[in-house]
Short mmCIF file of C-alpha atoms and ligand atoms in Angstrom, two decimals:
data_model
loop_
_atom_site.label_atom_id
_atom_site.label_comp_id
_atom_site.label_asym_id
_atom_site.label_seq_id
_atom_site.Cartn_x
_atom_site.Cartn_y
_atom_site.Cartn_z
CA MET N 27 42.87 43.40 24.03
CA LYS N 28 45.26 41.34 21.95
CA ALA N 29 48.34 42.89 20.43
CA ASP N 30 48.57 42.67 16.63
CA PHE N 31 52.01 44.37 16.54
CA ILE N 32 54.92 44.13 18.96
CA VAL N 33 58.26 45.92 18.99
CA GLU N 34 60.74 44.03 21.12
CA ASN N 35 64.45 44.00 21.90
CA ILE N 36 64.44 47.74 22.63
CA SER N 37 67.62 48.82 24.42
CA GLU N 38 65.90 51.87 25.81
CA MET N 39 62.57 53.58 25.30
CA ALA N 40 62.71 57.33 25.87
CA THR N 41 59.40 59.16 26.04
CA ALA N 42 57.52 61.93 27.80
CA ALA N 43 54.26 60.98 29.47
CA GLY N 44 50.81 62.45 29.76
CA ARG N 45 48.44 64.54 27.71
CA SER N 46 49.63 67.99 28.75
CA PRO N 47 52.82 69.85 27.88
CA LEU N 48 55.82 69.61 30.19
CA THR N 49 56.96 72.95 31.59
CA GLY N 50 59.39 74.49 34.07
CA THR N 51 61.29 71.97 36.14
CA HIS N 52 59.27 69.20 34.46
CA ALA N 53 60.34 70.25 30.96
CA SER N 54 63.00 67.53 30.97
CA ASP N 55 60.84 64.76 32.46
CA LEU N 56 61.66 62.05 30.00
CA ARG N 57 61.06 58.44 31.02
CA VAL N 58 63.91 56.21 29.98
CA ILE N 59 63.07 52.52 30.29
CA ARG N 60 65.74 49.96 29.51
CA ASP N 61 64.90 46.61 27.94
CA ALA N 62 61.43 47.76 26.87
CA LEU N 63 58.60 46.40 24.78
CA ILE N 64 55.79 48.19 22.97
CA ALA N 65 52.60 46.53 21.80
CA SER N 66 49.74 47.92 19.78
CA HIS N 67 46.35 46.96 18.44
CA ASN N 68 44.79 48.59 15.37
CA GLY N 69 47.50 51.24 15.45
CA ARG N 70 46.96 52.23 19.10
CA ILE N 71 49.44 51.44 21.84
CA ILE N 72 48.21 48.95 24.43
CA TYR N 73 51.49 48.53 26.31
CA ALA N 74 54.75 50.50 26.48
CA GLY N 75 57.12 49.66 29.31
CA PRO N 76 59.60 47.16 30.71
CA ARG N 77 59.66 43.88 28.79
CA LYS N 78 59.67 41.91 32.00
CA ALA N 79 56.47 43.53 33.28
CA ALA N 80 54.65 43.15 29.97
CA ASP N 81 51.45 41.20 30.23
CA VAL N 82 50.37 41.27 26.62
CA GLU N 83 48.03 38.82 24.94
CA VAL N 84 49.14 38.09 21.43
CA ALA N 85 46.71 37.86 18.53
CA HIS N 86 47.03 35.17 15.91
CA GLY N 87 49.30 36.44 13.15
CA VAL N 88 50.87 39.12 15.34
CA ARG N 89 53.68 41.05 13.61
CA ARG N 90 56.89 41.16 15.62
CA MET N 91 59.51 43.79 15.03
CA ASP N 92 62.99 43.27 16.42
CA ALA N 93 64.43 46.68 17.32
CA GLY N 94 67.91 45.15 17.30
CA ALA N 95 68.81 46.41 20.77
CA ARG N 96 68.38 49.99 19.64
CA ALA N 97 66.56 52.95 21.20
CA VAL N 98 62.92 53.81 20.50
CA ILE N 99 61.36 57.27 20.83
CA PRO N 100 57.99 58.80 19.81
CA GLY N 101 57.59 60.04 16.23
CA PHE N 102 58.52 63.69 15.81
CA VAL N 103 55.77 66.29 15.57
CA ASP N 104 56.90 69.07 13.23
CA SER N 105 54.43 71.71 14.36
CA HIS N 106 55.46 74.52 12.00
CA THR N 107 56.11 74.13 8.27
CA HIS N 108 55.39 76.03 5.06
CA LEU N 109 55.33 72.75 3.12
CA PRO N 110 53.34 73.53 -0.06
CA PHE N 111 55.55 75.99 -1.95
CA ALA N 112 56.84 76.14 -5.51
CA GLY N 113 60.21 77.19 -6.88
CA ASP N 114 63.24 77.98 -4.79
CA ARG N 115 65.08 81.09 -3.66
CA SER N 116 68.66 79.95 -4.16
CA ASN N 117 69.48 83.26 -5.89
CA GLU N 118 68.36 85.17 -2.78
CA PHE N 119 70.28 82.70 -0.66
CA LEU N 120 73.42 83.52 -2.63
CA MET N 121 72.76 87.24 -2.07
CA ARG N 122 72.52 86.55 1.63
CA MET N 123 75.79 84.63 1.48
CA GLN N 124 77.31 87.86 0.18
CA GLY N 125 75.99 89.84 3.12
CA ARG N 126 72.54 91.10 2.10
CA SER N 127 69.96 90.65 4.85
CA TYR N 128 66.63 88.82 4.63
CA GLN N 129 64.82 92.11 5.33
CA GLU N 130 66.76 94.02 2.63
CA ILE N 131 65.87 91.37 0.07
CA ALA N 132 62.20 91.47 1.11
CA ALA N 133 62.12 95.28 0.97
CA GLY N 134 63.65 95.12 -2.51
CA GLY N 135 60.70 93.10 -3.84
CA GLY N 136 62.04 89.61 -3.15
CA GLY N 137 61.37 87.31 -0.24
CA ILE N 138 57.97 85.75 0.37
CA VAL N 139 56.39 87.34 -2.72
CA THR N 140 58.94 85.60 -4.96
CA THR N 141 57.59 82.27 -3.74
CA VAL N 142 54.03 83.61 -4.04
CA ARG N 143 54.55 84.21 -7.75
CA ALA N 144 55.94 80.72 -8.28
CA THR N 145 53.20 79.07 -6.22
CA ARG N 146 50.43 80.91 -8.03
CA GLU N 147 51.77 79.74 -11.40
CA ILE N 148 52.18 76.06 -10.68
CA SER N 149 49.33 73.58 -11.21
CA GLU N 150 47.68 71.88 -8.27
CA ASP N 151 49.00 68.49 -9.36
CA GLU N 152 52.56 69.76 -9.64
CA LEU N 153 52.32 71.41 -6.24
CA PHE N 154 51.03 68.14 -4.83
CA ALA N 155 53.96 66.20 -6.34
CA ILE N 156 56.70 68.45 -4.95
CA SER N 157 55.03 68.74 -1.56
CA GLN N 158 54.73 64.96 -1.41
CA GLU N 159 58.46 64.62 -2.03
CA ARG N 160 59.16 66.97 0.86
CA LEU N 161 56.79 65.04 3.08
CA ASP N 162 58.60 61.81 2.17
CA ARG N 163 61.85 63.44 3.25
CA MET N 164 60.27 64.56 6.53
CA LEU N 165 59.16 60.99 7.16
CA LEU N 166 62.67 59.67 6.51
CA TYR N 167 63.90 62.04 9.20
CA GLY N 168 61.31 60.82 11.68
CA THR N 169 58.40 63.22 11.38
CA THR N 170 55.10 61.36 11.80
CA THR N 171 52.81 64.41 12.23
CA ALA N 172 53.27 67.75 10.49
CA GLU N 173 51.52 71.05 10.56
CA ALA N 174 51.57 72.77 7.16
CA LYS N 175 50.63 76.29 6.16
CA SER N 176 49.31 77.99 3.09
CA GLY N 177 50.49 81.58 2.69
CA TYR N 178 52.22 81.51 -0.68
CA GLY N 179 48.95 82.09 -2.52
CA LEU N 180 47.71 85.31 -0.93
CA ASP N 181 44.53 85.30 -3.01
CA LEU N 182 41.44 83.21 -2.55
CA GLU N 183 42.03 80.71 -5.33
CA SER N 184 45.75 80.17 -4.72
CA GLU N 185 45.33 79.82 -0.96
CA MET N 186 42.58 77.26 -1.58
CA LYS N 187 44.87 75.45 -4.04
CA GLN N 188 47.60 75.11 -1.41
CA LEU N 189 45.08 73.93 1.18
CA ARG N 190 43.54 71.39 -1.20
CA VAL N 191 47.03 70.01 -1.81
CA LEU N 192 47.38 69.59 1.95
CA ARG N 193 44.03 67.81 2.13
CA ARG N 194 45.14 65.40 -0.58
CA LEU N 195 48.40 64.76 1.25
CA ALA N 196 46.53 64.18 4.51
CA ALA N 197 44.42 61.55 2.75
CA SER N 198 47.25 59.80 0.92
CA HIS N 199 50.50 60.13 2.89
CA PRO N 200 51.53 58.26 6.05
CA VAL N 201 52.43 61.54 7.78
CA THR N 202 49.42 63.10 9.53
CA VAL N 203 49.01 66.58 8.04
CA ILE N 204 47.31 69.39 9.99
CA SER N 205 46.45 72.47 7.96
CA THR N 206 46.84 76.14 8.74
CA CYS N 207 45.54 79.00 6.63
CA MET N 208 48.26 81.65 6.56
CA CYS N 209 46.72 84.02 4.05
CA ALA N 210 48.23 86.76 6.28
CA HIS N 211 51.80 85.64 5.59
CA ASP N 212 52.49 88.88 3.74
CA PHE N 213 50.62 91.40 1.56
CA PRO N 214 50.23 90.27 -2.05
CA PRO N 215 52.10 92.35 -4.65
CA GLU N 216 48.84 93.75 -6.08
CA TYR N 217 47.74 95.17 -2.68
CA ARG N 218 51.05 96.48 -1.43
CA SER N 219 49.86 100.06 -1.52
CA SER N 220 46.27 99.32 -0.48
CA ARG N 221 46.83 97.07 2.48
CA ASP N 222 43.43 97.63 4.12
CA GLU N 223 41.76 96.25 1.03
CA TYR N 224 43.62 92.95 1.35
CA ILE N 225 42.74 92.81 5.04
CA SER N 226 39.06 93.11 4.10
CA ILE N 227 39.50 90.33 1.53
CA ILE N 228 40.97 88.10 4.23
CA SER N 229 38.11 88.89 6.62
CA ASP N 230 35.22 88.79 4.21
CA GLN N 231 36.30 86.27 1.60
CA ILE N 232 39.30 84.05 2.26
CA LEU N 233 38.71 83.06 5.88
CA PRO N 234 34.96 82.35 5.50
CA ALA N 235 35.56 80.32 2.32
CA VAL N 236 38.38 78.27 3.87
CA ARG N 237 36.28 77.63 6.95
CA GLN N 238 33.23 76.66 4.96
CA ALA N 239 35.27 74.19 2.90
CA GLY N 240 36.75 72.77 6.12
CA LEU N 241 40.23 73.24 4.68
CA ALA N 242 42.12 74.49 7.74
CA GLU N 243 42.03 74.17 11.48
CA PHE N 244 44.42 77.01 12.32
CA PHE N 245 44.92 80.61 11.21
CA ASP N 246 48.42 82.13 11.33
CA ILE N 247 49.73 85.65 10.71
CA PHE N 248 53.19 87.21 10.30
CA VAL N 249 53.28 90.15 12.74
CA GLU N 250 56.51 91.99 11.93
CA SER N 251 57.66 95.47 11.01
CA GLY N 252 57.01 95.92 7.30
CA VAL N 253 54.44 93.12 7.30
CA TYR N 254 51.33 92.99 9.58
CA THR N 255 51.19 95.44 12.46
CA ARG N 256 50.26 94.32 15.94
CA LEU N 257 46.87 96.01 15.54
CA GLN N 258 46.18 94.36 12.19
CA GLY N 259 47.23 91.10 13.82
CA GLU N 260 44.74 91.57 16.61
CA VAL N 261 41.88 92.41 14.27
CA LEU N 262 42.54 89.41 12.01
CA CYS N 263 43.10 86.98 14.87
CA ARG N 264 39.81 87.98 16.47
CA ARG N 265 38.02 87.63 13.16
CA ALA N 266 39.55 84.19 12.55
CA ALA N 267 38.69 83.04 16.08
CA SER N 268 35.09 84.18 15.60
CA LEU N 269 34.91 81.91 12.54
CA GLY N 270 36.20 78.97 14.58
CA PHE N 271 39.90 78.91 13.68
CA LEU N 272 42.50 78.13 16.33
CA LEU N 273 45.28 80.72 16.29
CA LYS N 274 49.02 80.81 15.74
CA VAL N 275 51.15 83.96 15.46
CA HIS N 276 54.58 84.43 13.82
CA ALA N 277 55.81 86.74 16.57
CA ASP N 278 58.94 88.76 17.32
CA GLU N 279 61.01 86.94 14.67
CA LEU N 280 63.16 89.82 13.44
CA SER N 281 62.23 92.57 15.92
CA ASP N 282 60.13 93.03 19.06
CA THR N 283 56.70 94.02 17.78
CA GLY N 284 54.78 92.86 20.83
CA GLY N 285 53.86 89.61 19.12
CA ALA N 286 54.29 87.42 22.19
CA SER N 287 51.85 89.46 24.25
CA LEU N 288 49.47 89.69 21.30
CA ALA N 289 49.43 85.88 21.12
CA ALA N 290 48.56 85.75 24.82
CA GLU N 291 45.85 88.40 24.53
CA VAL N 292 44.03 86.77 21.62
CA GLY N 293 44.25 83.29 23.16
CA ALA N 294 46.56 81.82 20.51
CA VAL N 295 47.49 78.16 20.83
CA SER N 296 51.10 79.01 20.02
CA ALA N 297 53.47 81.82 19.12
CA GLU N 298 56.33 81.10 16.73
CA HIS N 299 59.97 82.22 16.44
CA LEU N 300 60.17 84.68 19.41
CA LEU N 301 63.84 85.58 18.97
CA PHE N 302 63.10 89.13 20.09
CA ALA N 303 60.27 88.40 22.54
CA SER N 304 60.26 90.70 25.57
CA GLU N 305 60.33 89.40 29.14
CA GLU N 306 56.85 90.81 29.61
CA GLY N 307 55.64 88.96 26.53
CA ILE N 308 57.16 85.73 27.80
CA LYS N 309 55.43 86.14 31.17
CA LYS N 310 52.11 86.73 29.46
CA MET N 311 52.58 83.62 27.33
CA ALA N 312 53.26 81.53 30.43
CA ALA N 313 50.15 82.87 32.16
CA ALA N 314 47.95 82.28 29.11
CA GLY N 315 49.38 78.83 28.34
CA VAL N 316 50.61 79.80 24.86
CA VAL N 317 53.11 77.29 23.45
CA ALA N 318 56.40 78.86 22.31
CA THR N 319 57.29 77.16 19.02
CA LEU N 320 60.99 77.84 18.56
CA LEU N 321 62.53 77.50 15.11
CA PRO N 322 66.31 77.43 15.49
CA GLY N 323 66.82 76.62 11.80
CA VAL N 324 65.97 80.26 11.06
CA PRO N 325 68.81 82.06 12.89
CA LEU N 326 71.19 79.37 11.56
CA PHE N 327 70.06 79.83 7.96
CA LEU N 328 69.86 83.64 8.25
CA MET N 329 73.33 83.59 9.84
CA MET N 330 72.19 85.56 12.88
CA ASP N 331 74.12 85.42 16.14
CA ARG N 332 70.95 85.56 18.14
CA HIS N 333 68.75 82.68 19.22
CA ALA N 334 65.39 82.45 20.95
CA PRO N 335 65.62 82.68 24.76
CA ALA N 336 64.61 79.08 25.39
CA ARG N 337 66.15 78.96 28.87
CA THR N 338 64.28 82.06 30.03
CA MET N 339 61.07 80.63 28.63
CA ILE N 340 61.50 77.29 30.36
CA GLU N 341 62.37 79.03 33.63
CA SER N 342 59.26 81.21 33.23
CA GLY N 343 57.02 78.18 32.82
CA VAL N 344 56.31 78.52 29.09
CA ALA N 345 55.74 75.25 27.21
CA VAL N 346 58.50 75.12 24.61
CA ALA N 347 58.17 73.24 21.31
CA VAL N 348 60.67 73.11 18.45
CA ALA N 349 59.96 72.80 14.71
CA THR N 350 61.67 73.14 11.33
CA ASP N 351 59.77 76.11 9.81
CA LEU N 352 60.48 74.35 6.50
CA ASN N 353 60.34 77.11 3.85
CA PRO N 354 62.53 78.28 0.94
CA GLY N 355 63.52 81.66 2.41
CA SER N 356 64.44 81.38 6.06
CA SER N 357 64.83 77.66 6.91
CA TYR N 358 65.10 75.19 4.06
CA THR N 359 65.21 71.89 5.93
CA GLU N 360 62.91 68.94 6.58
CA SER N 361 65.10 67.59 9.37
CA MET N 362 63.75 67.48 12.92
CA PRO N 363 66.97 65.82 14.16
CA LEU N 364 68.88 68.92 13.01
CA ILE N 365 66.40 71.12 14.88
CA ILE N 366 66.84 69.06 18.05
CA GLN N 367 70.61 69.43 17.69
CA LEU N 368 70.32 73.20 17.25
CA ALA N 369 67.99 73.41 20.24
CA CYS N 370 70.77 71.90 22.33
CA PHE N 371 73.84 73.48 20.76
CA ARG N 372 72.45 76.97 20.19
CA MET N 373 69.58 77.43 22.65
CA LYS N 374 71.22 75.43 25.44
CA MET N 375 68.28 73.11 25.90
CA LYS N 376 68.93 69.74 27.53
CA ILE N 377 68.62 66.76 25.22
CA GLU N 378 65.61 65.61 27.27
CA GLU N 379 63.99 69.04 26.94
CA ALA N 380 64.61 69.12 23.20
CA LEU N 381 63.06 65.69 22.71
CA VAL N 382 60.00 66.66 24.76
CA ALA N 383 59.81 69.89 22.72
CA ALA N 384 59.84 67.91 19.45
CA THR N 385 57.16 65.44 20.59
CA LEU N 386 54.70 66.01 23.45
CA ASN N 387 54.95 69.81 23.65
CA ALA N 388 54.74 70.10 19.87
CA ALA N 389 51.68 67.84 19.92
CA HIS N 390 50.10 70.20 22.43
CA GLY N 391 50.88 73.08 20.05
CA LEU N 392 48.63 71.30 17.57
CA ARG N 393 46.04 70.35 20.21
CA ARG N 394 46.87 66.68 19.68
CA ALA N 395 48.61 65.78 22.97
CA HIS N 396 45.75 63.40 23.85
CA GLU N 397 46.63 61.12 20.93
CA ILE N 398 50.28 61.60 19.95
CA GLY N 399 53.57 62.90 21.36
CA SER N 400 54.41 60.06 23.75
CA LEU N 401 54.49 56.28 23.84
CA GLU N 402 51.64 55.32 26.15
CA PRO N 403 48.55 53.13 26.07
CA GLY N 404 45.71 54.81 24.17
CA LYS N 405 47.92 56.95 21.94
CA TRP N 406 48.74 56.22 18.31
CA MET N 407 51.65 53.85 17.74
CA ASP N 408 53.85 56.50 16.07
CA ALA N 409 57.39 55.48 16.99
CA LEU N 410 60.98 55.71 15.75
CA ILE N 411 63.70 53.12 16.08
CA LEU N 412 67.04 54.91 16.10
CA ASN N 413 70.29 53.61 14.65
CA SER N 414 71.87 53.59 18.09
CA ARG N 415 71.34 52.20 21.57
CA SER N 416 70.65 55.51 23.26
CA PHE N 417 68.54 58.60 22.55
CA ILE N 418 71.60 60.70 23.53
CA ASP N 419 73.00 59.93 20.07
CA LEU N 420 70.23 62.09 18.58
CA VAL N 421 72.45 65.04 19.48
CA TYR N 422 75.83 63.47 20.19
CA HIS N 423 76.14 61.93 16.71
CA PHE N 424 75.13 65.06 14.85
CA GLY N 425 74.68 65.88 11.17
CA VAL N 426 73.59 62.39 10.18
CA ASN N 427 70.14 60.86 9.96
CA PRO N 428 69.68 58.93 13.23
CA ILE N 429 66.44 57.22 12.14
CA ASN N 430 66.43 53.53 11.23
CA THR N 431 62.72 52.69 11.27
CA VAL N 432 59.53 54.75 11.33
CA ILE N 433 56.32 53.20 12.57
CA LYS N 434 53.12 55.10 11.81
CA ARG N 435 49.92 53.92 13.47
CA GLY N 436 51.38 50.45 13.83
CA ARG N 437 52.72 50.19 10.27
CA ILE N 438 56.37 50.20 9.26
CA VAL N 439 56.65 53.06 6.76
CA VAL N 440 60.45 53.48 6.82
CA GLY N 441 62.70 50.45 7.26
CA ASN N 442 66.50 50.50 7.46
CA GLY N 443 66.42 54.14 6.49
CA TYR N 444 64.38 53.59 3.30
CA LEU N 445 60.79 54.51 2.52
CA LYS N 446 58.40 51.61 2.09
CA LYS N 447 56.82 52.25 -1.24
CA ASP N 448 53.19 51.28 -0.65
CA ARG N 449 51.29 54.37 0.39
CA LYS N 450 48.29 54.54 2.69
O1 NIG S 24 58.52 81.55 9.25
N1 NIG S 24 58.34 84.60 8.89
C1 NIG S 24 57.64 84.40 7.91
N2 NIG S 24 57.58 83.28 7.22
C2 NIG S 24 58.62 82.36 7.09
C3 NIG S 24 59.55 82.77 6.02
C4 NIG S 24 58.92 82.54 4.72
C5 NIG S 24 59.77 82.86 3.55
O2 NIG S 24 60.79 83.55 3.63
O3 NIG S 24 59.37 82.39 2.47
C6 NIG S 24 59.23 82.12 8.43
O4 NIG S 24 60.39 82.45 8.68
FE1 FE S 25 57.12 80.16 9.56
#
């Protein structure tokens, strides 16, 4: 097979390998190859390794990209975002800055439902436009695949509107978008005192309609005190699975509600947050192969001293992924580099572990590890050229955007830190 695209003059290529998540003592198994070359054909990698060993046939008109003696890593996989939302919650943020807690604000009628009201009101085209801007920003910070959730509609039509926006983005934006129906993000204001009724609407109307329209691959639910109980979580997860959804669970974010073990029992692909996960829950996740998607932007933004027990999870054999949780209430950032930095500084992950968690393990959390998450023959050519010679600078040189160039399926979509304007 002849290469139609070659990236050369790579000071070091740092990538995980394989199609399965890296766990335990292998969680930091990053291959670092100096003086590397990567070649692709039709957007798929055909060679990624030492330049000297490269035996690549070159097609007529091959495009050559000089990496300028800088480091190359796989594109980031942001496996947990609440991308399509309207409005902002800066007023609640200011209340939090004065000492009010996230839970107090939610109990007082703010929080998620504030964004629900704004998202219900906005037109589909406007929601598309603001979500597209956020996705552009994600791309500039190196995200080449993103999961995105509904959950700010909380009625059939508004959930479908959010998911249709995601479908349009998936068709038009360079970032690969994978959709999750999170109609169980909270209870809508109109069903706050008749919660069972909304649960029936989810079971009998929203989930079947979303499935029938093919608008989401995953179902996600917020199991937390004051939101969905563990039992409600179990009932809805089983219903969603019976309709063919893969499962994710927002678990043990603000208190231990048994979410980690629930995720294991219902066969979820991943459990998210897990700041308060019990040791027993962690063990069950390891045994069931549930990915722990850790979201260190949340305790930073909520000014909590706590962080998710990443070290215990890695030692217990749980596959750890990291993601932004981009949303207006608990983690307003599009930046995966920031999340990698927090993983190291706050959760004491090694830089290698954090990079694996943001690429291959995150890809597994979206059931995509066979095609993305590492730089290897057969996978998509989704790669980042950094501004520096070494991947260590991802964390060492913190608080700046480390991404120079983003390559998506063999096309340069960000160059010298700027978006290329032509869209897919
Ligand atoms: O992942 N935990 C629930 N959902 C989001 C917060 C959403 C919001 O506050 O708008 C989260 O933290
Ligand atoms: Fe979330």
